[in-house]
Amino acid sequence: MSKNIQILYTGQAIEKGIEENIPRNLAIDTIPFIETALSTDLNTLEELHNLERENAFIVVTSQISVSWLKKNIKSVPNWSIACMKGQTQKALVELGWEALIQYTDTNSLEIAKKIALNTPKSTTINFVGSNQRLANLPDYLKKEGYQVKELIAYTTTEKYQEIEKQYDAIIFLSPSAVNSFFEHYSIGEQVALFAIGQTTADAVSKKTRNKIIISNGNSQLELFNTIINHYQSL
């Protein structure tokens, strides 16, 4: 890895402690292609506080949703939770809610399958997510006969960015960022693409035929370890 590799990171920020371990030859520009804002909608907050008093079943698929829950719930609820592995699960553990987690997976559709296999159809599934969430999890559960209620914890909006540099690689952390980037840009077949988890990789595969390298896990640390190992092996 003798030459500098120019990499575009389309996420909002690289987690603390990761950048210091990135080799100098990997020159990473952080240019976010989405913006997120936690919901302050009064009706949604009222729904949440009603759930706080119930033995509810909750599905959480993003770390941002956990941030919203943390902001608006001050004590540990009596919930059963299904969540994504990686950053989402880590955030729930840090919140002190580890004992509430019943099902996890790196793929949201696999979470839905686990729920359907182990949860009575009479259970209402409360899906806490974004206004731009993928439909595969709630759609699967609805087809299986569950009532699915959605709470919009945060809004995700696309953000146009002016890019003039040619990049050797691009990193994607979410389907929303994938859609935002490819709405304005195309890439050469030589550009390496990295995705955090299968869900994001699936979104990338719909936009390009370039090879996609998927992280071994669903955390930023595992993603960057995958990137570093890829270039060190060349």
mmCIF file of C-alpha atoms in Angstrom:
data_model
loop_
_atom_site.group_PDB
_atom_site.id
_atom_site.type_symbol
_atom_site.label_atom_id
_atom_site.label_comp_id
_atom_site.label_asym_id
_atom_site.label_seq_id
_atom_site.Cartn_x
_atom_site.Cartn_y
_atom_site.Cartn_z
ATOM 1 C CA MET A 1 0.000 0.000 0.000
ATOM 2 C CA SER A 2 2.599 2.503 -1.166
ATOM 3 C CA LYS A 3 0.411 5.138 -2.826
ATOM 4 C CA ASN A 4 -2.236 7.284 -1.172
ATOM 5 C CA ILE A 5 -5.751 5.903 -1.541
ATOM 6 C CA GLN A 6 -8.382 8.631 -1.817
ATOM 7 C CA ILE A 7 -11.572 7.520 -0.032
ATOM 8 C CA LEU A 8 -14.960 9.219 0.267
ATOM 9 C CA TYR A 9 -16.835 8.524 3.508
ATOM 10 C CA THR A 10 -20.513 9.362 2.965
ATOM 11 C CA GLY A 11 -21.555 9.007 6.615
ATOM 12 C CA GLN A 12 -22.041 11.843 9.063
ATOM 13 C CA ALA A 13 -19.025 11.161 11.284
ATOM 14 C CA ILE A 14 -16.362 8.590 12.029
ATOM 15 C CA GLU A 15 -16.585 7.298 15.583
ATOM 16 C CA LYS A 16 -14.004 8.425 18.109
ATOM 17 C CA GLY A 17 -10.953 6.221 18.431
ATOM 18 C CA ILE A 18 -11.118 4.852 14.893
ATOM 19 C CA GLU A 19 -9.353 7.558 12.873
ATOM 20 C CA GLU A 20 -6.131 7.331 14.857
ATOM 21 C CA ASN A 21 -5.701 3.715 13.739
ATOM 22 C CA ILE A 22 -6.294 4.352 10.035
ATOM 23 C CA PRO A 23 -3.036 4.075 8.027
ATOM 24 C CA ARG A 24 -1.762 7.368 6.636
ATOM 25 C CA ASN A 25 -1.971 6.041 3.096
ATOM 26 C CA LEU A 26 -5.758 5.966 3.400
ATOM 27 C CA ALA A 27 -6.818 9.571 2.878
ATOM 28 C CA ILE A 28 -10.459 9.774 3.954
ATOM 29 C CA ASP A 29 -12.749 12.740 3.282
ATOM 30 C CA THR A 30 -15.906 12.805 5.409
ATOM 31 C CA ILE A 31 -18.690 14.317 3.302
ATOM 32 C CA PRO A 32 -22.168 13.375 4.599
ATOM 33 C CA PHE A 33 -24.873 12.782 2.006
ATOM 34 C CA ILE A 34 -27.736 12.736 4.503
ATOM 35 C CA GLU A 35 -28.921 14.815 7.432
ATOM 36 C CA THR A 36 -30.899 13.474 10.392
ATOM 37 C CA ALA A 37 -33.033 15.225 13.011
ATOM 38 C CA LEU A 38 -34.661 13.650 16.064
ATOM 39 C CA SER A 39 -38.438 13.897 16.085
ATOM 40 C CA THR A 40 -40.153 16.371 18.415
ATOM 41 C CA ASP A 41 -43.651 15.626 17.111
ATOM 42 C CA LEU A 42 -46.025 15.780 20.086
ATOM 43 C CA ASN A 43 -48.323 13.002 18.865
ATOM 44 C CA THR A 44 -45.394 10.652 18.345
ATOM 45 C CA LEU A 45 -43.993 11.482 21.777
ATOM 46 C CA GLU A 46 -47.388 10.800 23.331
ATOM 47 C CA GLU A 47 -47.451 7.374 21.643
ATOM 48 C CA LEU A 48 -43.977 6.677 22.989
ATOM 49 C CA HIS A 49 -44.899 7.609 26.551
ATOM 50 C CA ASN A 50 -47.969 5.385 26.345
ATOM 51 C CA LEU A 51 -45.731 2.503 25.241
ATOM 52 C CA GLU A 52 -43.354 3.278 28.086
ATOM 53 C CA ARG A 53 -46.048 2.083 30.502
ATOM 54 C CA GLU A 54 -46.802 -1.123 28.574
ATOM 55 C CA ASN A 55 -45.193 -4.530 28.090
ATOM 56 C CA ALA A 56 -44.520 -3.600 24.488
ATOM 57 C CA PHE A 57 -42.587 -5.285 21.695
ATOM 58 C CA ILE A 58 -40.194 -2.820 20.069
ATOM 59 C CA VAL A 59 -38.054 -3.087 16.942
ATOM 60 C CA VAL A 60 -35.067 -0.732 16.668
ATOM 61 C CA THR A 61 -32.812 -0.778 13.608
ATOM 62 C CA SER A 62 -30.570 2.272 14.049
ATOM 63 C CA GLN A 63 -28.377 3.947 16.620
ATOM 64 C CA ILE A 64 -30.192 7.236 15.984
ATOM 65 C CA SER A 65 -33.476 5.657 17.066
ATOM 66 C CA VAL A 66 -31.786 4.627 20.307
ATOM 67 C CA SER A 67 -30.669 8.241 20.803
ATOM 68 C CA TRP A 68 -34.301 9.322 20.460
ATOM 69 C CA LEU A 69 -35.429 6.733 23.006
ATOM 70 C CA LYS A 70 -32.679 7.792 25.400
ATOM 71 C CA LYS A 71 -33.712 11.431 25.114
ATOM 72 C CA ASN A 72 -37.391 10.770 25.813
ATOM 73 C CA ILE A 73 -37.467 7.797 28.233
ATOM 74 C CA LYS A 74 -35.887 8.296 31.635
ATOM 75 C CA SER A 75 -36.243 4.803 33.133
ATOM 76 C CA VAL A 76 -35.845 1.249 31.849
ATOM 77 C CA PRO A 77 -39.192 0.138 30.352
ATOM 78 C CA ASN A 78 -40.650 -3.365 30.534
ATOM 79 C CA TRP A 79 -40.161 -4.061 26.828
ATOM 80 C CA SER A 80 -39.019 -6.871 24.574
ATOM 81 C CA ILE A 81 -36.667 -5.503 21.918
ATOM 82 C CA ALA A 82 -35.451 -6.755 18.555
ATOM 83 C CA CYS A 83 -32.555 -4.780 17.117
ATOM 84 C CA MET A 84 -29.738 -4.684 14.607
ATOM 85 C CA LYS A 85 -26.366 -6.004 15.716
ATOM 86 C CA GLY A 86 -23.482 -3.551 15.820
ATOM 87 C CA GLN A 87 -23.967 0.111 16.693
ATOM 88 C CA THR A 88 -27.665 -0.228 17.506
ATOM 89 C CA GLN A 89 -27.196 -3.106 19.924
ATOM 90 C CA LYS A 90 -24.152 -1.420 21.463
ATOM 91 C CA ALA A 91 -26.136 1.789 22.049
ATOM 92 C CA LEU A 92 -28.926 -0.163 23.781
ATOM 93 C CA VAL A 93 -26.394 -1.935 26.004
ATOM 94 C CA GLU A 94 -24.790 1.406 26.925
ATOM 95 C CA LEU A 95 -28.266 2.681 27.797
ATOM 96 C CA GLY A 96 -28.629 -0.190 30.270
ATOM 97 C CA TRP A 97 -31.269 -2.006 28.231
ATOM 98 C CA GLU A 98 -29.267 -5.137 27.419
ATOM 99 C CA ALA A 99 -31.689 -7.402 29.309
ATOM 100 C CA LEU A 100 -34.558 -6.209 27.092
ATOM 101 C CA ILE A 101 -32.946 -7.429 23.858
ATOM 102 C CA GLN A 102 -34.582 -10.637 22.612
ATOM 103 C CA TYR A 103 -33.528 -10.888 18.955
ATOM 104 C CA THR A 104 -30.642 -9.467 16.944
ATOM 105 C CA ASP A 105 -29.230 -9.874 13.469
ATOM 106 C CA THR A 106 -27.141 -7.985 10.925
ATOM 107 C CA ASN A 107 -30.047 -8.025 8.459
ATOM 108 C CA SER A 108 -33.453 -6.480 9.175
ATOM 109 C CA LEU A 109 -35.338 -9.134 7.191
ATOM 110 C CA GLU A 110 -33.710 -11.861 9.292
ATOM 111 C CA ILE A 111 -34.875 -10.015 12.410
ATOM 112 C CA ALA A 112 -38.415 -10.066 11.030
ATOM 113 C CA LYS A 113 -38.148 -13.822 10.433
ATOM 114 C CA LYS A 114 -36.965 -14.416 14.002
ATOM 115 C CA ILE A 115 -39.879 -12.384 15.337
ATOM 116 C CA ALA A 116 -42.375 -14.314 13.201
ATOM 117 C CA LEU A 117 -40.911 -17.635 14.333
ATOM 118 C CA ASN A 118 -41.045 -16.878 18.044
ATOM 119 C CA THR A 119 -43.738 -14.264 18.686
ATOM 120 C CA PRO A 120 -47.526 -14.748 18.893
ATOM 121 C CA LYS A 121 -49.501 -13.152 16.051
ATOM 122 C CA SER A 122 -51.532 -11.238 18.636
ATOM 123 C CA THR A 123 -48.424 -9.196 19.532
ATOM 124 C CA THR A 124 -48.362 -5.637 18.204
ATOM 125 C CA ILE A 125 -44.945 -4.832 16.720
ATOM 126 C CA ASN A 126 -43.835 -1.259 17.353
ATOM 127 C CA PHE A 127 -41.196 -0.270 14.793
ATOM 128 C CA VAL A 128 -39.099 2.729 15.849
ATOM 129 C CA GLY A 129 -37.260 4.181 12.868
ATOM 130 C CA SER A 130 -36.845 6.891 10.260
ATOM 131 C CA ASN A 131 -39.235 8.423 7.770
ATOM 132 C CA GLN A 132 -37.038 6.786 5.109
ATOM 133 C CA ARG A 133 -36.818 3.316 6.612
ATOM 134 C CA LEU A 134 -36.622 0.245 4.404
ATOM 135 C CA ALA A 135 -39.964 -1.504 4.096
ATOM 136 C CA ASN A 136 -38.746 -5.119 4.144
ATOM 137 C CA LEU A 137 -39.105 -5.662 7.910
ATOM 138 C CA PRO A 138 -42.583 -4.147 8.454
ATOM 139 C CA ASP A 139 -43.876 -5.542 5.155
ATOM 140 C CA TYR A 140 -42.739 -9.068 6.026
ATOM 141 C CA LEU A 141 -44.381 -8.935 9.452
ATOM 142 C CA LYS A 142 -47.617 -7.547 8.037
ATOM 143 C CA LYS A 143 -47.746 -10.398 5.515
ATOM 144 C CA GLU A 144 -47.239 -12.808 8.407
ATOM 145 C CA GLY A 145 -50.335 -11.397 10.080
ATOM 146 C CA TYR A 146 -48.888 -8.969 12.620
ATOM 147 C CA GLN A 147 -50.156 -5.492 13.374
ATOM 148 C CA VAL A 148 -47.207 -3.144 12.888
ATOM 149 C CA LYS A 149 -47.235 0.371 14.315
ATOM 150 C CA GLU A 150 -44.480 2.738 13.262
ATOM 151 C CA LEU A 151 -43.031 5.563 15.322
ATOM 152 C CA ILE A 152 -40.927 8.087 13.428
ATOM 153 C CA ALA A 153 -37.994 8.665 15.776
ATOM 154 C CA TYR A 154 -36.090 10.832 13.321
ATOM 155 C CA THR A 155 -36.240 12.275 9.842
ATOM 156 C CA THR A 156 -33.620 11.577 7.205
ATOM 157 C CA THR A 157 -33.160 14.001 4.350
ATOM 158 C CA GLU A 158 -30.814 13.780 1.401
ATOM 159 C CA LYS A 159 -28.022 16.313 1.221
ATOM 160 C CA TYR A 160 -26.410 17.372 -2.040
ATOM 161 C CA GLN A 161 -22.641 17.756 -1.877
ATOM 162 C CA GLU A 162 -20.361 19.302 -4.481
ATOM 163 C CA ILE A 163 -17.541 16.871 -5.231
ATOM 164 C CA GLU A 164 -14.649 17.649 -7.544
ATOM 165 C CA LYS A 165 -12.078 15.062 -6.469
ATOM 166 C CA GLN A 166 -11.830 11.630 -8.066
ATOM 167 C CA TYR A 167 -11.984 8.935 -5.411
ATOM 168 C CA ASP A 168 -10.484 5.452 -5.422
ATOM 169 C CA ALA A 169 -13.137 4.166 -3.028
ATOM 170 C CA ILE A 170 -16.446 5.145 -1.451
ATOM 171 C CA ILE A 171 -17.824 4.086 1.935
ATOM 172 C CA PHE A 172 -21.572 3.786 2.553
ATOM 173 C CA LEU A 173 -23.270 3.338 5.934
ATOM 174 C CA SER A 174 -26.947 3.500 4.973
ATOM 175 C CA PRO A 175 -29.316 3.012 2.025
ATOM 176 C CA SER A 176 -30.327 6.679 2.358
ATOM 177 C CA ALA A 177 -26.758 7.816 1.749
ATOM 178 C CA VAL A 178 -26.512 5.409 -1.187
ATOM 179 C CA ASN A 179 -29.617 6.882 -2.814
ATOM 180 C CA SER A 180 -28.492 10.455 -2.145
ATOM 181 C CA PHE A 181 -25.045 9.907 -3.653
ATOM 182 C CA PHE A 182 -26.143 8.080 -6.795
ATOM 183 C CA GLU A 183 -28.916 10.583 -7.476
ATOM 184 C CA HIS A 184 -26.205 13.092 -8.412
ATOM 185 C CA TYR A 185 -23.110 11.078 -9.282
ATOM 186 C CA SER A 186 -21.997 8.086 -11.292
ATOM 187 C CA ILE A 187 -18.726 6.221 -10.756
ATOM 188 C CA GLY A 188 -16.100 4.452 -12.814
ATOM 189 C CA GLU A 189 -15.857 0.682 -12.758
ATOM 190 C CA GLN A 190 -12.481 0.892 -11.002
ATOM 191 C CA VAL A 191 -13.927 2.548 -7.861
ATOM 192 C CA ALA A 192 -13.973 0.235 -4.835
ATOM 193 C CA LEU A 193 -17.176 0.282 -2.780
ATOM 194 C CA PHE A 194 -17.460 -0.543 0.913
ATOM 195 C CA ALA A 195 -20.754 -1.094 2.728
ATOM 196 C CA ILE A 196 -21.594 -1.592 6.383
ATOM 197 C CA GLY A 197 -23.830 -4.648 6.495
ATOM 198 C CA GLN A 198 -25.890 -6.507 3.924
ATOM 199 C CA THR A 199 -28.824 -4.077 3.876
ATOM 200 C CA THR A 200 -26.636 -1.190 2.730
ATOM 201 C CA ALA A 201 -24.794 -3.458 0.296
ATOM 202 C CA ASP A 202 -28.119 -4.466 -1.264
ATOM 203 C CA ALA A 203 -28.937 -0.793 -1.820
ATOM 204 C CA VAL A 204 -25.555 -0.227 -3.498
ATOM 205 C CA SER A 205 -26.016 -3.253 -5.766
ATOM 206 C CA LYS A 206 -29.166 -1.661 -7.184
ATOM 207 C CA LYS A 207 -27.153 1.373 -8.330
ATOM 208 C CA THR A 208 -23.963 -0.120 -9.791
ATOM 209 C CA ARG A 209 -22.307 -3.334 -10.888
ATOM 210 C CA ASN A 210 -19.052 -2.464 -9.150
ATOM 211 C CA LYS A 211 -17.725 -4.953 -6.641
ATOM 212 C CA ILE A 212 -19.013 -4.308 -3.128
ATOM 213 C CA ILE A 213 -16.922 -5.206 -0.103
ATOM 214 C CA ILE A 214 -19.098 -5.760 2.959
ATOM 215 C CA SER A 215 -17.848 -5.345 6.508
ATOM 216 C CA ASN A 216 -17.507 -8.473 8.617
ATOM 217 C CA GLY A 217 -19.799 -6.915 11.226
ATOM 218 C CA ASN A 218 -22.274 -4.092 11.585
ATOM 219 C CA SER A 219 -20.131 -1.590 13.486
ATOM 220 C CA GLN A 220 -17.891 1.196 12.227
ATOM 221 C CA LEU A 221 -14.882 -0.468 13.831
ATOM 222 C CA GLU A 222 -15.516 -3.687 11.909
ATOM 223 C CA LEU A 223 -16.136 -1.695 8.743
ATOM 224 C CA PHE A 224 -12.822 0.142 8.945
ATOM 225 C CA ASN A 225 -10.982 -3.046 9.871
ATOM 226 C CA THR A 226 -12.414 -4.556 6.675
ATOM 227 C CA ILE A 227 -11.220 -1.552 4.648
ATOM 228 C CA ILE A 228 -7.748 -1.579 6.179
ATOM 229 C CA ASN A 229 -7.361 -5.332 5.704
ATOM 230 C CA HIS A 230 -8.490 -5.022 2.089
ATOM 231 C CA TYR A 231 -5.784 -2.510 1.185
ATOM 232 C CA GLN A 232 -3.074 -4.204 3.223
ATOM 233 C CA SER A 233 -3.707 -7.422 1.312
ATOM 234 C CA LEU A 234 -3.192 -5.795 -2.109
#
